[in-house]
């Protein structure tokens, strides 16, 4: 029996409140796609406002695209007033095991993981 896992992707946003919302970045590497900048390393080399944090959760497989360049991430960032996202970190969560048998003597198994990425949503101030 073959068991498949659905492809998932979704984002949740938490607004930032507190000191340090206005910052000056130092530069790094970025990719621009779907109307926003994805800062994959470093911070924007300009003044910006930290609007909040976007937590992206997606199945770690070839069916769901990577978080960098994701249309869903771009839509969520723009919805909350952002011009860019800054990658803060990624971790994998094991959510289960898939298994089955091709024949009585031949089985298979796979670990199912979700990839959770946290991104800062920022608005450029220049």
Short mmCIF file of N, CA, C and O in Angstrom, two decimals:
data_model
loop_
_atom_site.label_atom_id
_atom_site.label_comp_id
_atom_site.label_asym_id
_atom_site.label_seq_id
_atom_site.Cartn_x
_atom_site.Cartn_y
_atom_site.Cartn_z
N UNK A 1 0.83 -1.18 0.00
CA UNK A 1 0.00 0.00 0.00
C UNK A 1 0.88 1.24 0.00
O UNK A 1 1.78 1.37 0.79
N UNK A 2 0.60 2.18 -0.88
CA UNK A 2 1.36 3.41 -0.96
C UNK A 2 0.58 4.49 -0.22
O UNK A 2 -0.59 4.71 -0.46
N UNK A 3 1.26 5.16 0.70
CA UNK A 3 0.65 6.25 1.46
C UNK A 3 1.33 7.52 1.01
O UNK A 3 2.54 7.62 0.99
N UNK A 4 0.55 8.51 0.63
CA UNK A 4 1.15 9.77 0.20
C UNK A 4 0.83 10.84 1.22
O UNK A 4 -0.17 10.78 1.93
N UNK A 5 1.68 11.86 1.27
CA UNK A 5 1.43 12.97 2.17
C UNK A 5 1.06 14.18 1.33
O UNK A 5 1.62 14.39 0.28
N UNK A 6 0.12 14.97 1.79
CA UNK A 6 -0.27 16.13 1.02
C UNK A 6 0.82 17.19 1.04
O UNK A 6 1.56 17.31 2.01
N UNK A 7 0.88 17.97 -0.02
CA UNK A 7 1.82 19.09 -0.07
C UNK A 7 1.18 20.23 0.71
O UNK A 7 0.04 20.58 0.48
N UNK A 8 1.91 20.79 1.67
CA UNK A 8 1.36 21.88 2.45
C UNK A 8 2.28 23.07 2.40
O UNK A 8 3.48 22.94 2.22
N UNK A 9 1.72 24.23 2.53
CA UNK A 9 2.48 25.46 2.68
C UNK A 9 1.54 26.47 3.30
O UNK A 9 0.38 26.54 2.93
N UNK A 10 2.03 27.22 4.25
CA UNK A 10 1.21 28.24 4.88
C UNK A 10 2.06 29.17 5.72
O UNK A 10 3.16 28.84 6.11
N UNK A 11 1.52 30.36 5.94
CA UNK A 11 2.24 31.37 6.70
C UNK A 11 1.34 31.92 7.81
O UNK A 11 0.13 31.99 7.65
N UNK A 12 1.98 32.31 8.90
CA UNK A 12 1.29 33.04 9.96
C UNK A 12 2.13 34.26 10.30
O UNK A 12 3.36 34.21 10.26
N UNK A 13 1.46 35.36 10.62
CA UNK A 13 2.15 36.63 10.87
C UNK A 13 1.92 37.06 12.30
O UNK A 13 0.81 36.96 12.82
N UNK A 14 2.96 37.59 12.94
CA UNK A 14 2.86 38.17 14.28
C UNK A 14 3.51 39.55 14.23
O UNK A 14 4.69 39.69 13.89
N UNK A 15 2.73 40.59 14.53
CA UNK A 15 3.22 41.98 14.48
C UNK A 15 4.27 42.20 15.57
O UNK A 15 4.18 41.64 16.66
N UNK A 16 5.26 43.04 15.26
CA UNK A 16 6.28 43.40 16.24
C UNK A 16 5.85 44.66 16.96
O UNK A 16 5.40 45.63 16.34
N UNK A 17 5.99 44.68 18.28
CA UNK A 17 5.71 45.85 19.10
C UNK A 17 6.87 46.03 20.06
O UNK A 17 7.23 45.09 20.77
N UNK A 18 7.46 47.21 20.06
CA UNK A 18 8.55 47.46 20.99
C UNK A 18 9.63 48.33 20.40
O UNK A 18 9.55 48.79 19.26
N UNK A 19 10.66 48.54 21.22
CA UNK A 19 11.80 49.33 20.78
C UNK A 19 12.60 48.55 19.74
O UNK A 19 12.54 47.33 19.68
N UNK A 20 13.34 49.26 18.94
CA UNK A 20 14.19 48.61 17.96
C UNK A 20 13.50 48.31 16.64
O UNK A 20 14.04 47.60 15.80
N UNK A 21 12.29 48.84 16.44
CA UNK A 21 11.57 48.59 15.20
C UNK A 21 12.24 49.30 14.03
O UNK A 21 12.19 48.83 12.90
N UNK A 22 12.88 50.44 14.30
CA UNK A 22 13.57 51.19 13.25
C UNK A 22 15.05 50.88 13.31
O UNK A 22 15.69 51.07 14.33
N UNK A 23 15.58 50.37 12.20
CA UNK A 23 16.97 49.92 12.18
C UNK A 23 17.66 50.35 10.89
O UNK A 23 17.00 50.70 9.91
N UNK A 24 18.97 50.29 10.89
CA UNK A 24 19.77 50.52 9.69
C UNK A 24 20.53 49.24 9.44
O UNK A 24 21.28 48.76 10.29
N UNK A 25 20.32 48.64 8.27
CA UNK A 25 20.97 47.38 7.93
C UNK A 25 22.39 47.58 7.42
O UNK A 25 22.83 48.71 7.16
N UNK A 26 23.09 46.47 7.25
CA UNK A 26 24.49 46.53 6.83
C UNK A 26 24.75 45.92 5.47
O UNK A 26 25.86 45.99 4.96
N UNK A 27 23.76 45.30 4.87
CA UNK A 27 23.94 44.69 3.54
C UNK A 27 24.02 43.18 3.64
O UNK A 27 24.07 42.60 4.72
N UNK A 28 23.99 42.56 2.49
CA UNK A 28 24.03 41.10 2.42
C UNK A 28 23.64 40.65 1.03
O UNK A 28 23.84 41.37 0.06
N UNK A 29 23.06 39.48 0.93
CA UNK A 29 22.64 38.97 -0.38
C UNK A 29 21.12 38.90 -0.43
O UNK A 29 20.47 38.58 0.56
N UNK A 30 20.57 39.21 -1.62
CA UNK A 30 19.11 39.22 -1.77
C UNK A 30 18.71 38.67 -3.12
O UNK A 30 19.47 38.68 -4.08
N UNK A 31 17.48 38.22 -3.16
CA UNK A 31 16.83 37.77 -4.39
C UNK A 31 15.52 38.54 -4.45
O UNK A 31 14.80 38.63 -3.45
N UNK A 32 15.21 39.11 -5.60
CA UNK A 32 13.96 39.84 -5.77
C UNK A 32 13.02 39.01 -6.63
O UNK A 32 13.38 38.58 -7.73
N UNK A 33 11.82 38.76 -6.09
CA UNK A 33 10.85 37.96 -6.82
C UNK A 33 9.45 38.28 -6.28
O UNK A 33 9.29 38.51 -5.08
N UNK A 34 8.47 38.30 -7.16
CA UNK A 34 7.06 38.55 -6.80
C UNK A 34 6.87 39.88 -6.07
O UNK A 34 6.01 40.00 -5.19
N UNK A 35 7.69 40.89 -6.40
CA UNK A 35 7.50 42.23 -5.86
C UNK A 35 8.14 42.52 -4.52
O UNK A 35 7.93 43.60 -3.97
N UNK A 36 8.90 41.58 -3.97
CA UNK A 36 9.61 41.84 -2.71
C UNK A 36 11.04 41.35 -2.80
O UNK A 36 11.39 40.56 -3.68
N UNK A 37 11.86 41.81 -1.86
CA UNK A 37 13.24 41.33 -1.73
C UNK A 37 13.28 40.26 -0.65
O UNK A 37 12.70 40.42 0.42
N UNK A 38 13.96 39.17 -0.95
CA UNK A 38 14.21 38.10 0.01
C UNK A 38 15.68 38.22 0.42
O UNK A 38 16.57 37.91 -0.37
N UNK A 39 15.95 38.73 1.62
CA UNK A 39 17.32 38.85 2.12
C UNK A 39 17.71 37.50 2.73
O UNK A 39 17.27 37.13 3.81
N UNK A 40 18.52 36.74 1.98
CA UNK A 40 18.88 35.39 2.39
C UNK A 40 20.07 35.38 3.34
O UNK A 40 20.30 34.39 4.02
N UNK A 41 20.82 36.47 3.35
CA UNK A 41 21.98 36.58 4.22
C UNK A 41 22.19 38.06 4.49
O UNK A 41 22.30 38.85 3.57
N UNK A 42 22.20 38.47 5.74
CA UNK A 42 22.39 39.88 6.07
C UNK A 42 21.08 40.64 6.12
O UNK A 42 20.00 40.06 6.16
N UNK A 43 21.20 41.97 6.10
CA UNK A 43 20.05 42.86 6.20
C UNK A 43 20.12 43.94 5.13
O UNK A 43 21.21 44.24 4.62
N UNK A 44 19.02 44.59 4.80
CA UNK A 44 19.04 45.63 3.77
C UNK A 44 20.00 46.77 4.15
O UNK A 44 19.98 47.21 5.31
N UNK A 45 20.81 47.25 3.21
CA UNK A 45 21.78 48.31 3.52
C UNK A 45 21.13 49.69 3.50
O UNK A 45 21.52 50.59 2.75
N UNK A 46 20.11 49.88 4.31
CA UNK A 46 19.35 51.14 4.38
C UNK A 46 18.51 51.12 5.65
O UNK A 46 18.46 50.13 6.35
N UNK A 47 17.82 52.22 5.89
CA UNK A 47 16.92 52.28 7.04
C UNK A 47 15.66 51.49 6.71
O UNK A 47 15.16 51.53 5.60
N UNK A 48 15.18 50.76 7.72
CA UNK A 48 13.95 50.00 7.55
C UNK A 48 13.21 49.88 8.88
O UNK A 48 13.79 50.12 9.93
N UNK A 49 11.94 49.54 8.78
CA UNK A 49 11.11 49.32 9.96
C UNK A 49 10.74 47.86 10.03
O UNK A 49 10.26 47.29 9.04
N UNK A 50 10.96 47.25 11.18
CA UNK A 50 10.55 45.88 11.41
C UNK A 50 9.05 45.88 11.70
O UNK A 50 8.59 46.48 12.67
N UNK A 51 8.28 45.22 10.83
CA UNK A 51 6.82 45.18 10.99
C UNK A 51 6.35 43.97 11.80
O UNK A 51 5.34 44.03 12.47
N UNK A 52 7.08 42.86 11.68
CA UNK A 52 6.69 41.65 12.38
C UNK A 52 7.42 40.44 11.85
O UNK A 52 8.37 40.56 11.08
N UNK A 53 6.92 39.28 12.25
CA UNK A 53 7.57 38.03 11.89
C UNK A 53 6.59 37.11 11.18
O UNK A 53 5.46 36.94 11.62
N UNK A 54 7.06 36.53 10.12
CA UNK A 54 6.27 35.60 9.33
C UNK A 54 6.85 34.21 9.56
O UNK A 54 8.04 33.99 9.39
N UNK A 55 6.01 33.29 10.00
CA UNK A 55 6.43 31.90 10.18
C UNK A 55 5.85 31.10 9.02
O UNK A 55 4.63 31.07 8.84
N UNK A 56 6.72 30.51 8.23
CA UNK A 56 6.31 29.74 7.06
C UNK A 56 6.52 28.27 7.36
O UNK A 56 7.60 27.86 7.77
N UNK A 57 5.47 27.48 7.16
CA UNK A 57 5.56 26.04 7.39
C UNK A 57 5.18 25.34 6.09
O UNK A 57 4.13 25.62 5.51
N UNK A 58 6.04 24.46 5.62
CA UNK A 58 5.77 23.73 4.38
C UNK A 58 6.37 22.34 4.44
O UNK A 58 7.33 22.10 5.16
N UNK A 59 5.77 21.43 3.70
CA UNK A 59 6.27 20.05 3.63
C UNK A 59 7.63 20.08 2.96
O UNK A 59 7.83 20.76 1.96
N UNK A 60 8.59 19.39 3.51
CA UNK A 60 9.95 19.34 2.98
C UNK A 60 10.03 18.24 1.93
O UNK A 60 10.45 17.12 2.20
N UNK A 61 9.56 18.57 0.72
CA UNK A 61 9.62 17.61 -0.39
C UNK A 61 9.74 18.37 -1.71
O UNK A 61 9.80 19.58 -1.73
N UNK A 62 9.76 17.66 -2.80
CA UNK A 62 9.92 18.29 -4.10
C UNK A 62 8.62 18.85 -4.66
O UNK A 62 8.63 19.48 -5.71
N UNK A 63 7.49 18.62 -4.01
CA UNK A 63 6.21 19.10 -4.51
C UNK A 63 5.93 20.55 -4.11
O UNK A 63 5.17 21.24 -4.76
N UNK A 64 6.52 21.01 -3.02
CA UNK A 64 6.28 22.36 -2.52
C UNK A 64 7.54 23.18 -2.77
O UNK A 64 8.64 22.77 -2.42
N UNK A 65 7.41 24.37 -3.38
CA UNK A 65 8.59 25.18 -3.68
C UNK A 65 9.28 25.69 -2.42
O UNK A 65 8.69 25.72 -1.34
N UNK A 66 10.51 26.13 -2.58
CA UNK A 66 11.29 26.66 -1.47
C UNK A 66 10.69 27.97 -0.98
O UNK A 66 9.99 28.67 -1.71
N UNK A 67 10.97 28.33 0.25
CA UNK A 67 10.44 29.55 0.84
C UNK A 67 11.01 30.79 0.13
O UNK A 67 10.31 31.78 -0.04
N UNK A 68 12.27 30.75 -0.29
CA UNK A 68 12.87 31.89 -0.99
C UNK A 68 12.26 31.97 -2.39
O UNK A 68 12.35 31.03 -3.17
N UNK A 69 11.62 33.07 -2.68
CA UNK A 69 10.95 33.24 -3.95
C UNK A 69 9.51 32.77 -3.95
O UNK A 69 8.84 32.81 -4.98
N UNK A 70 9.01 32.33 -2.81
CA UNK A 70 7.64 31.82 -2.70
C UNK A 70 6.62 32.93 -2.93
O UNK A 70 6.70 34.00 -2.33
N UNK A 71 5.64 32.65 -3.77
CA UNK A 71 4.56 33.61 -4.03
C UNK A 71 3.72 33.82 -2.77
O UNK A 71 3.28 34.93 -2.49
N UNK A 72 3.51 32.77 -1.98
CA UNK A 72 2.75 32.89 -0.74
C UNK A 72 3.42 33.80 0.27
O UNK A 72 2.76 34.60 0.94
N UNK A 73 4.74 33.69 0.40
CA UNK A 73 5.49 34.56 1.31
C UNK A 73 5.39 36.01 0.84
O UNK A 73 5.16 36.92 1.63
N UNK A 74 5.54 36.23 -0.46
CA UNK A 74 5.45 37.58 -1.02
C UNK A 74 4.08 38.19 -0.74
O UNK A 74 3.97 39.34 -0.30
N UNK A 75 3.03 37.42 -0.98
CA UNK A 75 1.67 37.93 -0.76
C UNK A 75 1.45 38.28 0.71
O UNK A 75 0.85 39.32 1.04
N UNK A 76 1.94 37.44 1.62
CA UNK A 76 1.78 37.70 3.05
C UNK A 76 2.56 38.94 3.47
O UNK A 76 2.06 39.76 4.25
N UNK A 77 3.79 39.10 2.98
CA UNK A 77 4.61 40.26 3.33
C UNK A 77 3.96 41.56 2.84
O UNK A 77 3.87 42.54 3.58
N UNK A 78 3.49 41.55 1.60
CA UNK A 78 2.85 42.74 1.03
C UNK A 78 1.55 43.06 1.78
O UNK A 78 1.26 44.21 2.07
N UNK A 79 0.79 42.04 2.12
CA UNK A 79 -0.47 42.22 2.86
C UNK A 79 -0.24 42.97 4.17
O UNK A 79 -1.08 43.75 4.61
N UNK A 80 0.90 42.73 4.82
CA UNK A 80 1.20 43.34 6.11
C UNK A 80 2.08 44.58 5.97
O UNK A 80 2.64 45.06 6.96
N UNK A 81 2.20 45.13 4.74
CA UNK A 81 2.91 46.39 4.51
C UNK A 81 4.39 46.27 4.23
O UNK A 81 5.09 47.27 4.20
N UNK A 82 4.91 45.06 4.02
CA UNK A 82 6.34 44.86 3.82
C UNK A 82 6.82 45.06 2.40
O UNK A 82 6.08 44.85 1.44
N UNK A 83 8.08 45.47 2.31
CA UNK A 83 8.79 45.57 1.03
C UNK A 83 9.76 44.40 0.86
O UNK A 83 10.22 44.14 -0.24
N UNK A 84 10.08 43.76 1.98
CA UNK A 84 11.10 42.72 1.97
C UNK A 84 10.92 41.78 3.15
O UNK A 84 10.22 42.11 4.12
N UNK A 85 11.57 40.62 3.07
CA UNK A 85 11.67 39.70 4.19
C UNK A 85 13.14 39.37 4.43
O UNK A 85 13.92 39.33 3.48
N UNK A 86 13.49 39.18 5.68
CA UNK A 86 14.85 38.82 6.06
C UNK A 86 14.79 37.44 6.68
O UNK A 86 14.07 37.22 7.66
N UNK A 87 15.53 36.50 6.11
CA UNK A 87 15.56 35.14 6.62
C UNK A 87 16.22 35.13 7.99
O UNK A 87 17.33 35.62 8.15
N UNK A 88 15.54 34.55 8.99
CA UNK A 88 16.09 34.46 10.34
C UNK A 88 16.52 33.05 10.71
O UNK A 88 17.43 32.88 11.51
N UNK A 89 15.87 32.05 10.15
CA UNK A 89 16.26 30.68 10.47
C UNK A 89 15.25 29.67 9.99
O UNK A 89 14.07 29.98 9.78
N UNK A 90 15.73 28.44 9.80
CA UNK A 90 14.90 27.33 9.35
C UNK A 90 15.21 26.12 10.19
O UNK A 90 16.35 25.88 10.55
N UNK A 91 14.15 25.36 10.50
CA UNK A 91 14.35 24.10 11.20
C UNK A 91 13.38 23.08 10.62
O UNK A 91 12.36 23.43 10.04
N UNK A 92 13.72 21.83 10.76
CA UNK A 92 12.86 20.75 10.29
C UNK A 92 12.18 20.08 11.47
O UNK A 92 12.77 19.94 12.54
N UNK A 93 10.93 19.71 11.27
CA UNK A 93 10.19 18.98 12.30
C UNK A 93 9.73 17.66 11.71
O UNK A 93 9.09 17.63 10.67
N UNK A 94 10.09 16.56 12.36
CA UNK A 94 9.61 15.26 11.92
C UNK A 94 8.16 15.15 12.35
O UNK A 94 7.82 15.34 13.51
N UNK A 95 7.27 14.89 11.38
CA UNK A 95 5.86 14.79 11.71
C UNK A 95 5.32 13.38 11.59
O UNK A 95 4.20 13.09 11.96
N UNK A 96 6.12 12.48 11.02
CA UNK A 96 5.63 11.12 10.91
C UNK A 96 6.50 10.27 10.01
O UNK A 96 7.50 10.71 9.47
N UNK A 97 6.12 9.04 9.88
CA UNK A 97 6.81 8.08 9.02
C UNK A 97 5.80 7.51 8.04
O UNK A 97 4.65 7.24 8.40
N UNK A 98 6.24 7.33 6.82
CA UNK A 98 5.42 6.66 5.82
C UNK A 98 6.04 5.31 5.55
O UNK A 98 7.25 5.17 5.53
N UNK A 99 5.23 4.33 5.29
CA UNK A 99 5.78 3.02 4.98
C UNK A 99 4.78 2.19 4.23
O UNK A 99 3.60 2.51 4.13
N UNK A 100 5.27 1.15 3.68
CA UNK A 100 4.41 0.24 2.93
C UNK A 100 5.20 -0.97 2.49
O UNK A 100 6.36 -1.12 2.81
N UNK A 101 4.55 -1.81 1.76
CA UNK A 101 5.21 -3.02 1.28
C UNK A 101 4.87 -3.22 -0.19
O UNK A 101 3.74 -3.06 -0.62
N UNK A 102 5.91 -3.53 -0.95
CA UNK A 102 5.73 -3.85 -2.36
C UNK A 102 5.40 -5.33 -2.49
O UNK A 102 4.61 -5.74 -3.32
N UNK A 103 5.99 -6.11 -1.62
CA UNK A 103 5.73 -7.55 -1.56
C UNK A 103 5.97 -7.98 -0.11
O UNK A 103 6.48 -7.20 0.68
N UNK A 104 5.66 -9.23 0.25
CA UNK A 104 5.88 -9.67 1.64
C UNK A 104 7.34 -9.54 2.09
O UNK A 104 7.61 -9.37 3.28
N UNK A 105 8.28 -9.58 1.14
CA UNK A 105 9.70 -9.52 1.50
C UNK A 105 10.34 -8.17 1.20
O UNK A 105 11.53 -8.01 1.40
N UNK A 106 9.57 -7.24 0.68
CA UNK A 106 10.17 -5.97 0.26
C UNK A 106 9.31 -4.80 0.76
O UNK A 106 8.20 -4.60 0.32
N UNK A 107 9.84 -4.01 1.69
CA UNK A 107 9.12 -2.86 2.23
C UNK A 107 9.91 -1.58 2.00
O UNK A 107 11.04 -1.60 1.51
N UNK A 108 9.31 -0.50 2.33
CA UNK A 108 9.98 0.79 2.21
C UNK A 108 9.47 1.71 3.31
O UNK A 108 8.43 1.48 3.91
N UNK A 109 10.22 2.76 3.57
CA UNK A 109 9.83 3.73 4.58
C UNK A 109 10.44 5.07 4.27
O UNK A 109 11.44 5.16 3.57
N UNK A 110 9.82 6.11 4.75
CA UNK A 110 10.32 7.47 4.56
C UNK A 110 9.92 8.32 5.75
O UNK A 110 8.85 8.14 6.32
N UNK A 111 10.78 9.25 6.10
CA UNK A 111 10.49 10.20 7.17
C UNK A 111 9.78 11.39 6.52
O UNK A 111 10.21 11.90 5.49
N UNK A 112 8.69 11.83 7.11
CA UNK A 112 7.96 13.00 6.63
C UNK A 112 8.34 14.18 7.51
O UNK A 112 8.24 14.10 8.73
N UNK A 113 8.79 15.26 6.88
CA UNK A 113 9.23 16.43 7.63
C UNK A 113 8.49 17.68 7.15
O UNK A 113 8.18 17.81 5.99
N UNK A 114 8.28 18.58 8.08
CA UNK A 114 7.84 19.92 7.75
C UNK A 114 9.02 20.84 7.99
O UNK A 114 9.77 20.66 8.95
N UNK A 115 9.18 21.81 7.09
CA UNK A 115 10.24 22.80 7.23
C UNK A 115 9.59 24.08 7.74
O UNK A 115 8.65 24.58 7.15
N UNK A 116 10.08 24.61 8.86
CA UNK A 116 9.55 25.83 9.45
C UNK A 116 10.62 26.91 9.34
O UNK A 116 11.73 26.75 9.84
N UNK A 117 10.26 28.01 8.66
CA UNK A 117 11.18 29.12 8.44
C UNK A 117 10.59 30.38 9.05
O UNK A 117 9.40 30.66 8.86
N UNK A 118 11.40 31.13 9.78
CA UNK A 118 10.97 32.39 10.36
C UNK A 118 11.65 33.52 9.58
O UNK A 118 12.87 33.49 9.36
N UNK A 119 10.84 34.49 9.15
CA UNK A 119 11.33 35.63 8.38
C UNK A 119 10.85 36.92 9.04
O UNK A 119 9.73 36.99 9.54
N UNK A 120 11.69 37.95 9.04
CA UNK A 120 11.28 39.27 9.50
C UNK A 120 10.69 40.00 8.31
O UNK A 120 11.27 40.00 7.22
N UNK A 121 9.53 40.61 8.50
CA UNK A 121 8.91 41.42 7.46
C UNK A 121 9.30 42.87 7.71
O UNK A 121 9.09 43.38 8.82
N UNK A 122 9.89 43.52 6.69
CA UNK A 122 10.39 44.89 6.88
C UNK A 122 9.84 45.82 5.80
O UNK A 122 9.52 45.39 4.70
N UNK A 123 9.78 47.10 6.15
CA UNK A 123 9.37 48.16 5.23
C UNK A 123 10.54 49.11 5.08
O UNK A 123 11.08 49.58 6.08
N UNK A 124 10.93 49.36 3.82
CA UNK A 124 12.03 50.31 3.56
C UNK A 124 11.58 51.73 3.89
O UNK A 124 10.43 52.10 3.62
N UNK A 125 12.50 52.52 4.44
CA UNK A 125 12.17 53.89 4.84
C UNK A 125 12.80 54.95 3.95
O UNK A 125 12.67 56.13 4.23
N UNK A 126 13.49 54.61 2.88
CA UNK A 126 14.02 55.65 2.00
C UNK A 126 13.24 55.80 0.75
O UNK A 126 12.30 55.24 0.44
#
